[in-house]
Structures are given as structure tokens and as C-alpha cells.
Amino acid sequence: MTDSYSSRLETLDRTGNLRQLSEIDPQGGYLQRNGISMLNLSSNDYLGLADNEILKTEFLQTINSRDCRFSSTSSRLLTGNYPVYTRLEERLARLYDAESALVFNSGYHANSGILPAVTDSRSLILADKLIHASLVDGIGLSKARCIRYRHNNYEQLERLVFENAKQYNHIFIVTESIFSMDGDESDLPRLVALKRQYPNVYLYLDEAHAFGVRGLHGLGCAEEQGVIGDIDFLVGTFGKAAASVGAFVICSNKMKQYLVNTMRTLIFTTALPPINLEWTLFIVNKIYDMQARREHLDRIAHRVREALNPLNGGICSSSHIIPYILGESERTVDMAIRLQREGFYLLPVRPPTVPPGTSRLRISLNAECSDTDIERLIHTIQHLQQSL
Ligand SMILES: *Cc1c(COP(=O)(O)O)cnc(C)c1O
């Protein structure tokens, strides 16, 4: 290893920013690490379905050995496009009452591939400052010009659209519905109203944290806020609340055809294994009616926000993702260790994932957490907070 690598690692270590892969063994809403059982507050399994024995058993009973394939053998454009892709995409399109859905290997593939495919040097991307890394990478691969607007600052966004609408063929507003790190949300009706004033403005919405969780049938914040039909590219992922793997975009027929012909992260990669797509379809049908889980998650999230939002210096979650901001990385790591000792599996989130000085524990609640778990969590945090 040359020394620049070693010294980079040493710097990361010294500043409390060195990351490590640790082995964990999930067990329902809990997990085991180094033989210690802790409440799992760090997964994205928001509905608590990933380790659900009843669902697993039911799924395995419905699957015959012909559909039980563990490889798709090639890209979707070669021999990888198994019939279950069509069934899943038709189901998604019907759920969203939309023309089309297109499924991808992951949210990372979707976000790093769609923008480079649909933009060129005559396009402008206006992206929220806090969008996910996969979107940042998609923007980096596109030939479009990009301006990042201040987080959820719609006055600035409206001004940027107004000033640039005539100079570009297309403008893409790119944002998330629930933001990964702060747990706050976009005002979708306001974004839709802005987009409607211009014929060449498109709305790209990443619902990774909202799919399965929000809306009467779990379709996301666009369902909850009644704007599904106004989102040009609605992206959802299956690796979080849907307890599977993959992602999708809801879009027009024409756009689907265009993506199939131009999107490199769809064309140049092996399709998902059919067994995963079968499981995804099974879960997508189940979560449609999981209102009780969504309501429980909403209730416990409300309780945790009440306790933590006042400690966070202006960052204000409105969802099931609730940061506990501690500031410096070392202090955050120290608090993570203390809370783990008390039986709560929380992990420090540090720069460059979040801005310097806002290191935090990211509490990501799931529907398997009981009211008792949550009260003990709040009590423990309040107790440790006094000793800071
Ligand atoms: C997790 C996440 C992704 C990536 O999805 P994967 O399927 O895990 O690759 C994309 N966008 C956001 C906002 C996410 O949180």
C-alpha cells in the first residue's frame, strides 16, 4: 500500500471518521452483534418485514420450482427479461394508475442511470442540496448543467426556474420526498404548482424512504399528498420498506421506451434474479393493505420526534427517520457506543455523509419496535444527554 493510502486512513481514524464493516445477525426487531442483543434502530426495513416468518413461509408455498430461479443469466435486453418482470411492472403501473413502470437492479442503478439518459448539454438540472449520493452520481455522469438549490428553499428554486426556463430545452427538478439524513420532507403540491407553469420543466422525485410507508396504500408521499399524476419520474426502491431488492420508476410509455433504449445502468448489467422479483411482487401486493403497520410506525415516530427535535438545533424531522445531532464525530461515536451498551443499535453518521459539525445518530424506526422499546429509548437518551 502506498503511503498516501495509509495516511488517509490514519487521518480518518484520528478524526473519528474511520468506517468498519461489522458482522450482524438480525432477529426480528432485534439484532445480535458480538453476542449482544440490541434493538435494531439502524435498518431501512421500515415495516419490519425482512425477517417475518409468516410472510416467508407463505411466499415459499406459492412458489413452484420453475419460478424458483436464482439467476436471470443476462441483461434484460438479452435473455434476462423473465415474465415476472412484466407482471411486476404491470402491477406497479396499475397501483399508481400510470402508463408505465420500469424496474431496475437497485435505487443506485435507477438514480445513477436515468438522469444521464434523459439529459444533454441543452438541459438544466436543479437539485436539492441534500439529495442522495446516487442522484449526485447520476448528475455527475450527465452532460447537463446542474445547480444545487438550498435545502427545500422553494423561493430560490422558483427564481432559478424563472431565470433559466428559456435558455434550456428541458429543466429537471430533482428531489426526494423524505430526506435520508434529516428525515424532513418536500412540499410536493408546491413543486407541482411550479412545474405546471412551464411546459419544459420535469419533476424527478425519489421516494426511497416513503415507498411502503406513506399514503393509504403505501405508494409514498405522492399518494399521501395526492400528486401521483404530476410526477414525471417517480422513483421507489424495494430494498427498504419492501424488504427486497431493486427499484422502479413510474413514468410515461414513451419515457419507458426511451430509457430501455438509452439507459446504461439498465442495459449493461445482469437483470435481477427472478426469485427476487417474485418476492418483490408478493410483498408489493401485501404492503398495499398494511395500514396497521404504517399507523403504528407513524405513532412511535411522533413520540420520538417530540423528544428529539428540540435537541437538534433547527433540523426538524417529520418522519420515521429521526436524527439525534451531536456535532463532532468523536462525541457522536462515543454516544453510539454508550447507547449500544444500553441495548440500542444506533450508528454514527459522519462527514462526508453529512456536513461537518452535524455528526449524528440516525434513528430509523421500524414497525416492529414496541411502545415499551420506544419509551426506554427516549428515557435512555434523555438520561445520557444530561451527562454530555
Ligand atoms: C437507499 C437510497 C437509494 C438507493 O437505493 P438502493 O436500492 O439501496 O440502491 C436511493 N435514493 C435514496 C434517497 C435512498 O435512501
PDB file of C-alpha atoms and ligand atoms in Angstrom, residues 106-108 111 132 134 176 180 206 208-209 237 240, ligand 1:
ATOM      1  CA  SER A 106     -31.326  -1.051  -7.355  1.00  0.00           C
ATOM      2  CA  GLY A 107     -32.073   2.530  -6.453  1.00  0.00           C
ATOM      3  CA  TYR A 108     -28.447   3.264  -7.137  1.00  0.00           C
ATOM      4  CA  ASN A 111     -30.671   7.245  -9.888  1.00  0.00           C
ATOM      5  CA  HIS A 132     -28.812  11.120  -2.017  1.00  0.00           C
ATOM      6  CA  SER A 134     -26.844   8.017  -6.079  1.00  0.00           C
ATOM      7  CA  GLU A 176     -36.577  13.394  -2.505  1.00  0.00           C
ATOM      8  CA  SER A 180     -32.359  10.293   4.166  1.00  0.00           C
ATOM      9  CA  ASP A 206     -37.016   9.863  -5.166  1.00  0.00           C
ATOM     10  CA  ALA A 208     -36.890   5.586  -1.419  1.00  0.00           C
ATOM     11  CA  HIS A 209     -37.823   6.266   2.226  1.00  0.00           C
ATOM     12  CA  THR A 237     -36.911   1.293  -4.107  1.00  0.00           C
ATOM     13  CA  LYS A 240     -36.127  -0.574   2.277  1.00  0.00           C
TER      14      LYS A 240
HETATM   15  C1  LIG B   1     -31.288   3.896  -0.327  1.00  0.00           C
HETATM   16  C2  LIG B   1     -31.481   5.004  -1.269  1.00  0.00           C
HETATM   17  C3  LIG B   1     -31.217   4.854  -2.625  1.00  0.00           C
HETATM   18  C4  LIG B   1     -30.515   3.644  -3.166  1.00  0.00           C
HETATM   19  O1  LIG B   1     -31.361   2.555  -3.267  1.00  0.00           O
HETATM   20  P1  LIG B   1     -30.726   1.095  -3.288  1.00  0.00           P
HETATM   21  O2  LIG B   1     -31.828   0.258  -3.827  1.00  0.00           O
HETATM   22  O3  LIG B   1     -30.320   0.778  -1.916  1.00  0.00           O
HETATM   23  O4  LIG B   1     -29.540   1.145  -4.232  1.00  0.00           O
HETATM   24  C5  LIG B   1     -31.560   5.878  -3.464  1.00  0.00           C
HETATM   25  N1  LIG B   1     -32.105   7.028  -3.002  1.00  0.00           N
HETATM   26  C6  LIG B   1     -32.322   7.213  -1.696  1.00  0.00           C
HETATM   27  C7  LIG B   1     -32.921   8.506  -1.230  1.00  0.00           C
HETATM   28  C8  LIG B   1     -32.014   6.223  -0.789  1.00  0.00           C
HETATM   29  O5  LIG B   1     -32.193   6.427   0.508  1.00  0.00           O
END
